[in-house]
XYZ file of C-alpha atoms in Angstrom:
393
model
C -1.701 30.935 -9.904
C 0.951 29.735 -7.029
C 0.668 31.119 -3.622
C 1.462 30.359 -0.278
C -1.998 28.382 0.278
C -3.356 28.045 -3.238
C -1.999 26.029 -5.840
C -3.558 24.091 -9.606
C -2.054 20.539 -7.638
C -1.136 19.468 -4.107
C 1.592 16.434 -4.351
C 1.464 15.255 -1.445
C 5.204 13.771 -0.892
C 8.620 14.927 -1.415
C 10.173 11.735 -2.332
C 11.542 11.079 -6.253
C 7.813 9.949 -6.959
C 6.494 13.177 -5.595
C 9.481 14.963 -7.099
C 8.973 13.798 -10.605
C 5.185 14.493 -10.710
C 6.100 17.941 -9.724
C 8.062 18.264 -12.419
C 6.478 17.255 -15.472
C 3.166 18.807 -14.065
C 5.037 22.326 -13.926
C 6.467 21.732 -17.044
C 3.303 21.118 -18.477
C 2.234 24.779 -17.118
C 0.465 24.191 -13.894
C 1.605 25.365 -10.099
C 1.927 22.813 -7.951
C 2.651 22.751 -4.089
C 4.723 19.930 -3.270
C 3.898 18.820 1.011
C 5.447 16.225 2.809
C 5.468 15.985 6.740
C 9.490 15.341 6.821
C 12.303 16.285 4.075
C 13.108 16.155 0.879
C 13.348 11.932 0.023
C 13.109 11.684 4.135
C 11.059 8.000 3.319
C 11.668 5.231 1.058
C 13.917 7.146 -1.314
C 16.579 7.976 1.203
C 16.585 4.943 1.726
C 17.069 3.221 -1.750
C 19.788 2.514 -4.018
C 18.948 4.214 -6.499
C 18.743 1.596 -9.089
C 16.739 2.458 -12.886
C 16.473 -1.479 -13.554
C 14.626 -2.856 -16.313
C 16.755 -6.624 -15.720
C 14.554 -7.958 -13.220
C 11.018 -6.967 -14.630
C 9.151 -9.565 -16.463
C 7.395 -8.529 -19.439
C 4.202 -6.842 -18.542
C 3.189 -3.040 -17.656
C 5.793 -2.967 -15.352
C 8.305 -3.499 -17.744
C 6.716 -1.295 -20.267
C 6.705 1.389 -17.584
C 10.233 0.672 -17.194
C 11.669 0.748 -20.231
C 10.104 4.333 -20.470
C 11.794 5.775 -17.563
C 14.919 4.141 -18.881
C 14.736 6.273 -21.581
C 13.596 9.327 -19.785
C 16.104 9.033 -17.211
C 18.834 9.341 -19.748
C 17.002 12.567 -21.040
C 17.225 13.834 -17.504
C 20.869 13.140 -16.918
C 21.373 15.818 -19.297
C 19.305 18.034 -18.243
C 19.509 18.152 -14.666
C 22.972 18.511 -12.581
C 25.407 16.027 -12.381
C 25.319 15.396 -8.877
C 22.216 13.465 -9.433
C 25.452 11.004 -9.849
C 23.688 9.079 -13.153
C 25.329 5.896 -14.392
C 24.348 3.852 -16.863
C 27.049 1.098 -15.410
C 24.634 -1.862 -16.772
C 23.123 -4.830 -14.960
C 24.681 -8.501 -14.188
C 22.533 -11.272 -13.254
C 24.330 -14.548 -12.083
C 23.623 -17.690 -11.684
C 25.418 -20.291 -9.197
C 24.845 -23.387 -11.530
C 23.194 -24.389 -14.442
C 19.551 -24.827 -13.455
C 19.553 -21.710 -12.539
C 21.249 -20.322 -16.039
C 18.679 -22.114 -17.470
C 15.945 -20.292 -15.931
C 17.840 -16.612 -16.590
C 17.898 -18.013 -20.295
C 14.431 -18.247 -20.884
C 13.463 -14.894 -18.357
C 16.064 -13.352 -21.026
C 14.500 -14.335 -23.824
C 10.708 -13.578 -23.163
C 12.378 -9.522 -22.172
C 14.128 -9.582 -25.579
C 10.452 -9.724 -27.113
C 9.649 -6.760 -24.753
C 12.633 -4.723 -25.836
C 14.875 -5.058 -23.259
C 18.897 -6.031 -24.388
C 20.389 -8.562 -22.322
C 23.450 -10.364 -23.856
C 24.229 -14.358 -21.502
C 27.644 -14.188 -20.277
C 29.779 -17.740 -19.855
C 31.337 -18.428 -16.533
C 34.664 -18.301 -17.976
C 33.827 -14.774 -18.802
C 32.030 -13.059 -15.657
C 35.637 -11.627 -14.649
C 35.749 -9.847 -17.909
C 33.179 -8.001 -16.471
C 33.748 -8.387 -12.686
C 37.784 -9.134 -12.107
C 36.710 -9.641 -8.356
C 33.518 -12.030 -8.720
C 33.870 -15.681 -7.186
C 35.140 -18.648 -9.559
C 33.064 -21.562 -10.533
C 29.784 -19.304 -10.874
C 27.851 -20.578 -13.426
C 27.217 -17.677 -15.882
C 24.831 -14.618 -16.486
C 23.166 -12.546 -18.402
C 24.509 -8.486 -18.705
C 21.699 -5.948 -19.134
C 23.380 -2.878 -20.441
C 19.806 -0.514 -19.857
C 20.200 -0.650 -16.144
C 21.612 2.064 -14.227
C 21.661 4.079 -11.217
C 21.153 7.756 -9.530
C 21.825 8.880 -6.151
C 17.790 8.758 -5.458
C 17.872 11.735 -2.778
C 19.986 14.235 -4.896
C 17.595 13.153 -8.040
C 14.780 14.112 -5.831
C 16.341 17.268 -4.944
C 17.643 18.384 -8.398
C 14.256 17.306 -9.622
C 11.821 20.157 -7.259
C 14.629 22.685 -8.025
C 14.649 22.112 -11.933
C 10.716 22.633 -11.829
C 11.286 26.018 -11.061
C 9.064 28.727 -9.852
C 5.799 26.898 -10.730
C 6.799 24.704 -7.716
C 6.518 25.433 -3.675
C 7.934 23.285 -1.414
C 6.458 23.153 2.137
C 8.322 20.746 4.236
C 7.371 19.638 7.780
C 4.329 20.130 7.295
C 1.893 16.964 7.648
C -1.341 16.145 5.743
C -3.988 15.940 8.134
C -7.477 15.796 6.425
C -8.384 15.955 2.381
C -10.696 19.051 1.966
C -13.493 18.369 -0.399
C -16.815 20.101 -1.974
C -20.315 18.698 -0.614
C -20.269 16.600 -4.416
C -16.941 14.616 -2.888
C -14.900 16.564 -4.993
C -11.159 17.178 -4.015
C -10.769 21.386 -3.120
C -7.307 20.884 -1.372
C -6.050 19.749 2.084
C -5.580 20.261 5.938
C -2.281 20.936 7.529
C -1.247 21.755 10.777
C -0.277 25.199 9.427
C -4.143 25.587 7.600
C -5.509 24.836 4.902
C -4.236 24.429 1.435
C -6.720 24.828 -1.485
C -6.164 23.081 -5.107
C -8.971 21.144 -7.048
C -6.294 18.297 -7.451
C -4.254 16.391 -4.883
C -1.430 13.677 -6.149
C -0.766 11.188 -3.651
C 2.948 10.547 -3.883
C 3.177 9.676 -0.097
C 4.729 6.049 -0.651
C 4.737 3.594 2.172
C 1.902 5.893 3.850
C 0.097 5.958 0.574
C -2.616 4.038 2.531
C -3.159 6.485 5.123
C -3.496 9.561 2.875
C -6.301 7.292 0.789
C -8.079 6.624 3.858
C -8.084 10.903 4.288
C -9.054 11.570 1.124
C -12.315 8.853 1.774
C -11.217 5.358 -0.389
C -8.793 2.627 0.145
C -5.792 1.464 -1.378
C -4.088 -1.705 -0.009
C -0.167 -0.056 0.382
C 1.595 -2.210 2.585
C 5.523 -1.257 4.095
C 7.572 -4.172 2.846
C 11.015 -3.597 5.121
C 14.422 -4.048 3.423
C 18.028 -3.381 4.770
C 21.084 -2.031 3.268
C 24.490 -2.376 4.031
C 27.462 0.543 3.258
C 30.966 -0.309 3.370
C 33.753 1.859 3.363
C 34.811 3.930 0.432
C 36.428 1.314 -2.327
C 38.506 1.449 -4.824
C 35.845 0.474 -7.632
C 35.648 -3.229 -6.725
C 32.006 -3.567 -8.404
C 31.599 -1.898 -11.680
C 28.144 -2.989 -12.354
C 24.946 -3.770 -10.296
C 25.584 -7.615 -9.369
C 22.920 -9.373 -8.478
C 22.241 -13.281 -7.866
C 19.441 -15.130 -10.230
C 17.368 -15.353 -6.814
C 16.499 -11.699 -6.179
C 14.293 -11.712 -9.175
C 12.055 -13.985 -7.892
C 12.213 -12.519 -4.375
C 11.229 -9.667 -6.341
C 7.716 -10.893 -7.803
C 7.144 -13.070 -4.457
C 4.580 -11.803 -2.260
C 5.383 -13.818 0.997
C 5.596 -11.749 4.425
C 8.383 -13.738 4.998
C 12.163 -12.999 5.423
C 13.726 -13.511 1.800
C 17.376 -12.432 0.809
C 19.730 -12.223 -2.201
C 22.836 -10.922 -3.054
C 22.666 -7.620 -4.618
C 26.144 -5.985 -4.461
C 27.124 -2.319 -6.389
C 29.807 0.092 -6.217
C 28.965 3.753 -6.116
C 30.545 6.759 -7.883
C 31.404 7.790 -4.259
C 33.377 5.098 -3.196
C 31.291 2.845 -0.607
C 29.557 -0.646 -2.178
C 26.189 -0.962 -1.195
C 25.060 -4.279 -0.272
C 21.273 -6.004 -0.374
C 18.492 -7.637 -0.606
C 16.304 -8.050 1.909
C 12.420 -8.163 1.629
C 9.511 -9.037 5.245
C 6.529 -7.074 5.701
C 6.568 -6.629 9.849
C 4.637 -3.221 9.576
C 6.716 0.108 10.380
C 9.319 -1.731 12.399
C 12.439 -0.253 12.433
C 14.227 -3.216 14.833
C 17.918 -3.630 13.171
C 17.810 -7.485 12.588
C 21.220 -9.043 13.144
C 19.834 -12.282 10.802
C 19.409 -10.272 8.015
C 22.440 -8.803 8.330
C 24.443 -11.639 9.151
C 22.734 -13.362 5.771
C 23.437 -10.128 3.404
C 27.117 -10.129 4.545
C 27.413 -13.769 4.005
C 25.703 -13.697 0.377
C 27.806 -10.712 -0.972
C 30.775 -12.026 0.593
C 30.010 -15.269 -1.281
C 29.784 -13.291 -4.723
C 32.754 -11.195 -4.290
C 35.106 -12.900 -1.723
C 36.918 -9.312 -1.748
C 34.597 -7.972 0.312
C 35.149 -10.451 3.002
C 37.996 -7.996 4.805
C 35.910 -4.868 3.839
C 34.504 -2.505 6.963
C 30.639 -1.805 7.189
C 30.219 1.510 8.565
C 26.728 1.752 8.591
C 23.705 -0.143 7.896
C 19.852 1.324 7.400
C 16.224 -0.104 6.877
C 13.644 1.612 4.740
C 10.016 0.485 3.768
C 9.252 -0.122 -0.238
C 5.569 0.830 -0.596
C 3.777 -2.661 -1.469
C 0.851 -3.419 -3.626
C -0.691 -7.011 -3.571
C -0.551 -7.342 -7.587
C 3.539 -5.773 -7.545
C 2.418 -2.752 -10.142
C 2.065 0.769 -8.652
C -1.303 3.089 -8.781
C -1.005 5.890 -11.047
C -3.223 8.080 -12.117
C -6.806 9.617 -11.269
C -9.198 7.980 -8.700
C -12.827 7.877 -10.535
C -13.981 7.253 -6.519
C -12.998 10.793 -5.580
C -12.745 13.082 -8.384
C -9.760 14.927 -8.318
C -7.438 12.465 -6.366
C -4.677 10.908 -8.316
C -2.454 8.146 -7.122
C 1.428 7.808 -7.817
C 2.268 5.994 -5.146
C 2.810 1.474 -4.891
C 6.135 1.239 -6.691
C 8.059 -1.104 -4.072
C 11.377 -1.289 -4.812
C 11.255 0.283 -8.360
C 9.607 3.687 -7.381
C 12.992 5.414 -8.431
C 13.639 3.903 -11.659
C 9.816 4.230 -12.333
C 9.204 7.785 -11.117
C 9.820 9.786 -15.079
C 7.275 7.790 -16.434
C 4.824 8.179 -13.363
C 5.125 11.819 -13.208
C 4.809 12.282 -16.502
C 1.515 9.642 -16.664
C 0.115 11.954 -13.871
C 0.873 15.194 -15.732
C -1.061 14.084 -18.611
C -4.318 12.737 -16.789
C -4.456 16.635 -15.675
C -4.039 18.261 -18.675
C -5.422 15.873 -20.647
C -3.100 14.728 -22.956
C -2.076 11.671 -24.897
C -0.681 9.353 -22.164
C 2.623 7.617 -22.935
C 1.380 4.145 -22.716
C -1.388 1.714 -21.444
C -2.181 3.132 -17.840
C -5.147 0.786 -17.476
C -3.421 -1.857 -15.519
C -2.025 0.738 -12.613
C -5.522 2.289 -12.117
C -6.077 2.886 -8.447
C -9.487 1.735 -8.421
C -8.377 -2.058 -9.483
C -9.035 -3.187 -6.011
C -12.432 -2.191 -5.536
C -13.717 -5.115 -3.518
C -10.636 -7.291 -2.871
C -10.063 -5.312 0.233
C -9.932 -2.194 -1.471
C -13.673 -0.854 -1.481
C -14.605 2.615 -0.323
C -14.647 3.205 2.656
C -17.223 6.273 3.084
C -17.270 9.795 2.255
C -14.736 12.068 3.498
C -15.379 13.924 7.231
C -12.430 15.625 6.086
Protein backbone atom coordinates (compact mmCIF):
# COMPACT_ATOMS: atom_id res chain seq x y z
CA UNK A 1 0.00 0.00 0.00
CA UNK A 2 1.41 3.65 -1.19
CA UNK A 3 1.18 6.52 1.12
CA UNK A 4 2.71 9.61 1.82
CA UNK A 5 5.43 7.92 4.25
CA UNK A 6 5.00 4.22 3.56
CA UNK A 7 5.83 2.52 0.55
CA UNK A 8 6.86 -1.72 -0.61
CA UNK A 9 10.44 0.23 -2.08
CA UNK A 10 12.28 3.50 -1.50
CA UNK A 11 14.48 4.35 -4.84
CA UNK A 12 16.46 6.53 -3.74
CA UNK A 13 17.23 8.80 -7.02
CA UNK A 14 15.29 10.38 -9.67
CA UNK A 15 17.67 10.01 -12.43
CA UNK A 16 16.85 7.41 -15.63
CA UNK A 17 18.47 4.65 -13.30
CA UNK A 18 16.13 5.52 -10.51
CA UNK A 19 13.40 6.14 -13.06
CA UNK A 20 13.57 2.80 -14.70
CA UNK A 21 13.67 0.76 -11.44
CA UNK A 22 10.56 2.55 -10.57
CA UNK A 23 9.06 1.43 -13.35
CA UNK A 24 9.43 -2.10 -13.84
CA UNK A 25 9.08 -2.51 -9.96
CA UNK A 26 5.45 -0.89 -10.26
CA UNK A 27 4.79 -2.78 -13.10
CA UNK A 28 5.60 -5.77 -11.41
CA UNK A 29 2.81 -4.71 -8.68
CA UNK A 30 4.67 -3.08 -5.90
CA UNK A 31 4.45 0.85 -4.63
CA UNK A 32 7.40 2.45 -4.72
CA UNK A 33 8.44 6.03 -3.49
CA UNK A 34 10.88 7.43 -5.72
CA UNK A 35 13.35 10.38 -3.38
CA UNK A 36 15.97 12.35 -4.64
CA UNK A 37 17.35 15.58 -2.86
CA UNK A 38 17.14 17.74 -6.32
CA UNK A 39 14.87 17.12 -9.60
CA UNK A 40 13.88 14.89 -11.82
CA UNK A 41 17.52 13.71 -13.83
CA UNK A 42 19.01 16.96 -11.75
CA UNK A 43 22.63 14.65 -11.69
CA UNK A 44 24.43 12.72 -14.18
CA UNK A 45 21.48 12.24 -16.51
CA UNK A 46 20.89 15.89 -17.20
CA UNK A 47 23.87 15.90 -17.97
CA UNK A 48 24.36 13.04 -20.58
CA UNK A 49 23.78 12.53 -24.11
CA UNK A 50 21.64 10.26 -24.05
CA UNK A 51 23.37 7.63 -25.98
CA UNK A 52 21.87 3.52 -25.87
CA UNK A 53 25.40 2.27 -27.28
CA UNK A 54 26.26 -1.21 -27.54
CA UNK A 55 29.51 -0.09 -30.24
CA UNK A 56 31.94 0.60 -27.70
CA UNK A 57 31.34 -2.34 -25.16
CA UNK A 58 33.61 -5.24 -25.38
CA UNK A 59 32.13 -8.51 -25.02
CA UNK A 60 31.49 -9.26 -21.43
CA UNK A 61 28.41 -8.54 -18.93
CA UNK A 62 28.48 -5.21 -19.93
CA UNK A 63 27.75 -5.91 -23.29
CA UNK A 64 25.28 -8.55 -22.46
CA UNK A 65 23.57 -5.96 -20.29
CA UNK A 66 23.62 -3.82 -23.21
CA UNK A 67 22.36 -5.55 -25.81
CA UNK A 68 19.27 -6.10 -23.46
CA UNK A 69 18.42 -2.57 -22.97
CA UNK A 70 18.91 -2.20 -26.69
CA UNK A 71 16.17 -4.23 -27.12
CA UNK A 72 14.08 -2.94 -24.32
CA UNK A 73 14.59 0.51 -25.24
CA UNK A 74 12.99 -0.07 -28.57
CA UNK A 75 9.98 -1.68 -26.62
CA UNK A 76 9.79 1.55 -24.70
CA UNK A 77 9.86 3.91 -27.62
CA UNK A 78 6.56 2.59 -28.28
CA UNK A 79 5.23 2.66 -25.36
CA UNK A 80 6.12 5.75 -23.78
CA UNK A 81 5.68 9.40 -25.49
CA UNK A 82 7.55 10.54 -28.20
CA UNK A 83 9.19 13.31 -26.67
CA UNK A 84 11.47 10.89 -25.04
CA UNK A 85 12.97 11.96 -28.69
CA UNK A 86 14.17 7.99 -29.47
CA UNK A 87 16.43 7.41 -32.45
CA UNK A 88 17.82 4.54 -33.50
CA UNK A 89 20.25 6.82 -35.92
CA UNK A 90 23.12 3.97 -35.58
CA UNK A 91 26.73 4.24 -34.47
CA UNK A 92 30.06 5.21 -36.59
CA UNK A 93 33.37 4.43 -35.31
CA UNK A 94 36.39 5.91 -37.31
CA UNK A 95 39.59 5.42 -37.58
CA UNK A 96 42.37 8.09 -38.72
CA UNK A 97 44.70 5.41 -40.39
CA UNK A 98 45.12 1.96 -40.76
CA UNK A 99 46.57 0.75 -37.47
CA UNK A 100 43.93 1.94 -36.00
CA UNK A 101 41.26 0.16 -38.59
CA UNK A 102 43.05 -2.67 -37.77
CA UNK A 103 42.36 -2.62 -34.21
CA UNK A 104 38.34 -1.63 -34.85
CA UNK A 105 38.55 -4.86 -37.12
CA UNK A 106 39.32 -7.26 -34.66
CA UNK A 107 37.13 -5.22 -31.56
CA UNK A 108 34.37 -5.81 -34.43
CA UNK A 109 34.79 -9.11 -34.82
CA UNK A 110 35.06 -10.51 -31.16
CA UNK A 111 31.22 -8.22 -30.71
CA UNK A 112 29.92 -10.10 -33.78
CA UNK A 113 30.36 -13.38 -31.56
CA UNK A 114 28.46 -11.45 -28.80
CA UNK A 115 25.62 -10.44 -31.07
CA UNK A 116 26.22 -7.14 -31.78
CA UNK A 117 25.96 -6.03 -35.92
CA UNK A 118 28.62 -3.87 -36.99
CA UNK A 119 29.22 -3.74 -40.81
CA UNK A 120 33.47 -1.92 -41.65
CA UNK A 121 32.96 0.97 -43.79
CA UNK A 122 35.96 1.97 -46.50
CA UNK A 123 37.25 5.47 -46.42
CA UNK A 124 36.02 6.10 -49.77
CA UNK A 125 32.66 5.46 -48.32
CA UNK A 126 32.35 7.33 -44.79
CA UNK A 127 30.57 10.32 -46.77
CA UNK A 128 27.92 7.93 -47.82
CA UNK A 129 27.16 7.99 -44.43
CA UNK A 130 28.51 11.38 -43.22
CA UNK A 131 28.54 13.94 -46.48
CA UNK A 132 30.34 16.40 -43.99
CA UNK A 133 33.12 14.03 -42.35
CA UNK A 134 36.91 14.98 -43.12
CA UNK A 135 38.71 13.28 -46.27
CA UNK A 136 41.58 10.94 -46.00
CA UNK A 137 40.05 9.20 -42.75
CA UNK A 138 40.89 5.86 -42.81
CA UNK A 139 37.60 3.89 -42.50
CA UNK A 140 35.06 2.53 -39.83
CA UNK A 141 32.91 0.33 -38.70
CA UNK A 142 28.76 1.37 -38.60
CA UNK A 143 26.84 -0.15 -35.67
CA UNK A 144 23.25 0.11 -36.65
CA UNK A 145 21.96 -1.01 -32.67
CA UNK A 146 23.09 2.26 -31.27
CA UNK A 147 20.83 4.99 -30.61
CA UNK A 148 19.82 7.80 -28.55
CA UNK A 149 16.99 9.44 -26.12
CA UNK A 150 16.79 12.76 -24.68
CA UNK A 151 17.95 11.13 -21.10
CA UNK A 152 15.94 13.81 -18.91
CA UNK A 153 12.55 13.55 -20.81
CA UNK A 154 13.13 9.50 -20.72
CA UNK A 155 13.47 9.94 -17.06
CA UNK A 156 10.46 11.97 -16.86
CA UNK A 157 8.14 9.96 -19.20
CA UNK A 158 9.49 6.96 -17.38
CA UNK A 159 8.02 8.00 -13.33
CA UNK A 160 4.86 9.25 -15.14
CA UNK A 161 4.24 5.94 -17.21
CA UNK A 162 4.60 3.97 -13.78
CA UNK A 163 1.55 5.39 -12.76
CA UNK A 164 -0.16 5.56 -9.48
CA UNK A 165 1.97 2.81 -7.84
CA UNK A 166 4.69 5.54 -7.95
CA UNK A 167 5.26 8.84 -5.55
CA UNK A 168 7.63 11.18 -6.34
CA UNK A 169 9.10 13.31 -3.49
CA UNK A 170 11.58 15.72 -4.81
CA UNK A 171 13.85 17.99 -2.71
CA UNK A 172 13.88 16.01 -0.30
CA UNK A 173 17.44 14.54 0.80
CA UNK A 174 18.32 11.09 2.26
CA UNK A 175 19.76 11.61 5.49
CA UNK A 176 20.12 8.28 7.47
CA UNK A 177 18.97 4.46 6.33
CA UNK A 178 16.44 3.30 9.04
CA UNK A 179 16.97 -0.27 9.97
CA UNK A 180 15.58 -3.13 12.50
CA UNK A 181 18.01 -4.10 15.53
CA UNK A 182 18.84 -7.52 12.99
CA UNK A 183 20.45 -4.73 10.35
CA UNK A 184 17.59 -5.09 8.33
CA UNK A 185 16.53 -2.17 5.95
CA UNK A 186 12.79 -0.63 7.45
CA UNK A 187 13.05 2.63 5.30
CA UNK A 188 14.86 6.01 5.55
CA UNK A 189 15.42 9.53 7.17
CA UNK A 190 14.57 12.73 5.46
CA UNK A 191 14.54 16.10 6.44
CA UNK A 192 10.73 15.99 6.15
CA UNK A 193 10.64 12.44 8.55
CA UNK A 194 10.83 9.36 8.13
CA UNK A 195 9.93 7.11 5.31
CA UNK A 196 9.21 3.40 6.07
CA UNK A 197 9.66 0.46 3.32
CA UNK A 198 11.48 -2.94 4.04
CA UNK A 199 13.47 -2.23 0.72
CA UNK A 200 15.58 0.74 -0.35
CA UNK A 201 17.15 0.84 -4.15
CA UNK A 202 20.07 2.92 -4.32
CA UNK A 203 19.83 4.65 -7.67
CA UNK A 204 21.70 7.79 -6.34
CA UNK A 205 24.60 7.66 -9.07
CA UNK A 206 27.72 9.66 -8.55
CA UNK A 207 26.66 9.84 -4.68
CA UNK A 208 26.01 6.16 -4.75
CA UNK A 209 28.94 6.04 -2.24
CA UNK A 210 27.53 8.24 0.25
CA UNK A 211 24.07 6.62 0.47
CA UNK A 212 26.16 3.06 1.01
CA UNK A 213 28.05 4.54 3.70
CA UNK A 214 24.18 5.50 5.32
CA UNK A 215 22.83 2.44 4.83
CA UNK A 216 26.24 0.83 6.89
CA UNK A 217 28.64 -0.85 3.81
CA UNK A 218 30.84 0.52 1.19
CA UNK A 219 30.85 0.72 -2.37
CA UNK A 220 33.86 2.33 -4.15
CA UNK A 221 31.62 5.01 -6.62
CA UNK A 222 33.91 7.49 -7.71
CA UNK A 223 32.65 11.00 -9.88
CA UNK A 224 34.58 10.67 -13.11
CA UNK A 225 33.99 14.50 -14.64
CA UNK A 226 33.21 14.87 -18.37
CA UNK A 227 32.23 18.04 -20.45
CA UNK A 228 29.90 18.63 -23.21
CA UNK A 229 29.73 21.06 -25.73
CA UNK A 230 26.17 22.44 -27.55
CA UNK A 231 26.27 24.31 -30.64
CA UNK A 232 23.66 26.12 -32.19
CA UNK A 233 20.65 24.55 -33.76
CA UNK A 234 21.94 22.78 -37.26
CA UNK A 235 20.65 21.85 -40.10
CA UNK A 236 21.29 17.94 -39.59
CA UNK A 237 25.05 18.07 -40.22
CA UNK A 238 25.63 14.66 -38.17
CA UNK A 239 23.20 11.96 -38.85
CA UNK A 240 24.74 9.37 -36.71
CA UNK A 241 26.73 9.24 -33.39
CA UNK A 242 30.46 9.81 -34.74
CA UNK A 243 32.92 8.86 -32.73
CA UNK A 244 36.88 8.45 -33.18
CA UNK A 245 38.50 4.72 -32.63
CA UNK A 246 40.14 6.40 -29.39
CA UNK A 247 37.10 6.97 -27.17
CA UNK A 248 36.69 3.29 -26.81
CA UNK A 249 39.65 2.82 -25.12
CA UNK A 250 39.28 6.02 -23.09
CA UNK A 251 36.25 4.26 -22.28
CA UNK A 252 37.69 0.98 -20.52
CA UNK A 253 40.82 3.13 -19.18
CA UNK A 254 40.82 3.74 -15.63
CA UNK A 255 43.49 6.60 -15.40
CA UNK A 256 42.52 9.84 -13.26
CA UNK A 257 43.96 11.55 -15.91
CA UNK A 258 42.61 14.05 -18.54
CA UNK A 259 41.70 11.82 -21.71
CA UNK A 260 39.65 13.13 -24.80
CA UNK A 261 38.08 11.94 -28.08
CA UNK A 262 35.97 13.10 -30.59
CA UNK A 263 32.47 12.17 -30.10
CA UNK A 264 30.26 14.41 -32.32
CA UNK A 265 26.07 13.86 -32.82
CA UNK A 266 23.32 15.79 -34.13
CA UNK A 267 20.11 15.94 -32.18
CA UNK A 268 16.45 15.75 -33.31
CA UNK A 269 16.38 19.36 -31.94
CA UNK A 270 18.79 20.93 -33.94
CA UNK A 271 22.09 21.63 -31.75
CA UNK A 272 25.24 18.90 -32.24
CA UNK A 273 26.53 17.85 -29.14
CA UNK A 274 30.13 17.54 -28.87
CA UNK A 275 32.49 15.16 -26.41
CA UNK A 276 34.53 13.23 -24.80
CA UNK A 277 36.11 14.08 -21.95
CA UNK A 278 36.94 11.72 -18.96
CA UNK A 279 39.42 13.02 -15.16
CA UNK A 280 38.34 12.06 -11.86
CA UNK A 281 39.13 15.58 -9.77
CA UNK A 282 36.27 14.79 -7.20
CA UNK A 283 32.97 17.05 -7.41
CA UNK A 284 34.74 19.87 -9.17
CA UNK A 285 32.72 21.80 -11.21
CA UNK A 286 35.82 24.34 -12.50
CA UNK A 287 34.95 24.90 -16.44
CA UNK A 288 38.40 23.82 -17.91
CA UNK A 289 39.31 25.91 -20.94
CA UNK A 290 41.93 22.76 -21.99
CA UNK A 291 39.33 20.51 -22.31
CA UNK A 292 37.42 22.62 -24.14
CA UNK A 293 39.89 23.98 -26.32
CA UNK A 294 40.86 20.01 -27.11
CA UNK A 295 37.00 18.89 -27.74
CA UNK A 296 36.57 21.82 -30.19
CA UNK A 297 39.75 21.03 -31.90
CA UNK A 298 38.97 17.10 -32.21
CA UNK A 299 35.35 17.54 -33.58
CA UNK A 300 36.42 20.26 -35.68
CA UNK A 301 39.06 17.84 -37.03
CA UNK A 302 36.25 15.14 -37.83
CA UNK A 303 33.80 17.41 -39.35
CA UNK A 304 35.66 20.57 -40.60
CA UNK A 305 31.93 22.03 -40.90
CA UNK A 306 31.76 22.67 -37.59
CA UNK A 307 34.75 24.85 -37.58
CA UNK A 308 32.40 28.23 -38.23
CA UNK A 309 29.63 26.74 -35.95
CA UNK A 310 28.63 28.90 -32.54
CA UNK A 311 28.85 27.09 -29.05
CA UNK A 312 26.25 28.47 -26.95
CA UNK A 313 26.76 26.63 -24.02
CA UNK A 314 28.95 24.15 -22.51
CA UNK A 315 28.23 21.86 -19.12
CA UNK A 316 30.17 19.26 -16.89
CA UNK A 317 28.47 16.34 -15.24
CA UNK A 318 29.99 13.41 -13.12
CA UNK A 319 29.54 9.59 -14.60
CA UNK A 320 29.31 7.43 -11.46
CA UNK A 321 32.69 5.25 -11.57
CA UNK A 322 33.37 1.77 -10.47
CA UNK A 323 37.06 0.47 -10.37
CA UNK A 324 36.16 -2.82 -12.51
CA UNK A 325 33.86 -0.35 -15.30
CA UNK A 326 30.51 -2.69 -14.63
CA UNK A 327 27.73 -1.15 -12.46
CA UNK A 328 26.23 -2.76 -9.01
CA UNK A 329 22.89 -4.08 -9.41
CA UNK A 330 20.99 -5.86 -7.38
CA UNK A 331 20.55 -6.89 -3.55
CA UNK A 332 23.33 -6.28 -0.92
CA UNK A 333 23.64 -9.78 1.13
CA UNK A 334 25.64 -7.17 3.77
CA UNK A 335 22.41 -5.36 4.59
CA UNK A 336 19.40 -7.22 3.81
CA UNK A 337 17.08 -5.29 2.02
CA UNK A 338 19.46 -2.76 0.24
CA UNK A 339 19.77 -3.10 -3.45
CA UNK A 340 22.24 -1.30 -5.61
CA UNK A 341 21.54 0.18 -9.21
CA UNK A 342 23.84 2.60 -9.23
CA UNK A 343 28.02 2.47 -11.04
CA UNK A 344 27.02 2.74 -14.69
CA UNK A 345 29.58 5.63 -15.78
CA UNK A 346 28.85 6.78 -18.90
CA UNK A 347 26.36 4.00 -19.97
CA UNK A 348 23.82 4.39 -17.03
CA UNK A 349 21.19 5.60 -19.72
CA UNK A 350 21.52 3.06 -22.28
CA UNK A 351 21.81 0.48 -19.38
CA UNK A 352 18.98 1.65 -17.13
CA UNK A 353 15.82 -1.02 -18.85
CA UNK A 354 17.81 -3.80 -18.09
CA UNK A 355 18.86 -2.52 -14.50
CA UNK A 356 15.45 -1.72 -13.46
CA UNK A 357 14.12 -4.56 -14.62
CA UNK A 358 17.22 -6.85 -12.89
CA UNK A 359 16.17 -4.97 -9.66
CA UNK A 360 12.44 -5.64 -10.09
CA UNK A 361 13.03 -9.23 -10.25
CA UNK A 362 15.50 -9.68 -7.17
CA UNK A 363 12.22 -8.28 -5.24
CA UNK A 364 9.74 -10.31 -6.47
CA UNK A 365 11.67 -13.03 -7.07
CA UNK A 366 11.58 -13.85 -10.44
CA UNK A 367 13.65 -15.33 -13.21
CA UNK A 368 16.33 -12.64 -13.82
CA UNK A 369 17.03 -11.73 -17.45
CA UNK A 370 20.60 -12.71 -17.48
CA UNK A 371 23.81 -13.49 -15.43
CA UNK A 372 23.71 -10.74 -12.60
CA UNK A 373 26.62 -12.37 -10.78
CA UNK A 374 29.31 -10.18 -12.13
CA UNK A 375 27.45 -6.66 -11.03
CA UNK A 376 26.87 -7.92 -7.43
CA UNK A 377 27.51 -5.10 -5.03
CA UNK A 378 29.30 -7.08 -2.62
CA UNK A 379 32.30 -7.89 -5.29
CA UNK A 380 34.50 -5.53 -3.47
CA UNK A 381 34.42 -6.84 -0.15
CA UNK A 382 38.01 -6.27 0.89
CA UNK A 383 39.59 -4.37 -2.03
CA UNK A 384 38.53 -1.21 -0.37
CA UNK A 385 35.10 -2.11 -0.25
CA UNK A 386 34.62 -3.96 3.24
CA UNK A 387 31.92 -3.02 5.69
CA UNK A 388 32.25 -0.49 7.34
CA UNK A 389 30.05 -1.10 10.66
CA UNK A 390 26.53 -1.32 11.47
CA UNK A 391 24.25 1.40 10.75
CA UNK A 392 23.75 4.41 13.67
CA UNK A 393 21.21 5.30 11.28
Amino acid sequence: MLTRNSADVIVVGAGVVGAACAYYVARSGLSVTVLDRGPVAGGTTGAGEGNLLVSDKEPGPELDLALLSTRMWRELAGELPPGIEYEPKGGLVIASDEAKLAALRAFAAAQHKAGVTAEEIAGDRLRDLEPHLAPGLAGGFHYPQDAQVMPALAAAHLLRAAGDRVRLRLGEEVTGVLTEGSGKIRGVRTASGPVHAPHVVNAAGTWGAELARLAGTELPVLPRRGFVLVTEPLPRVVRHKVYAADYVADVASGSAALQTSAVVEGTPAGPVLIGASRERVGYDRTLSVEVLRRLAVQATALFPVLAGVRVMRTYPGFRPYLPDHLPAIGPDPRVPGLLHACGHEGAGIGLAPATGLIVARSLTGGDQPLDIAPFRPERFQGAGGGLSGPSAA
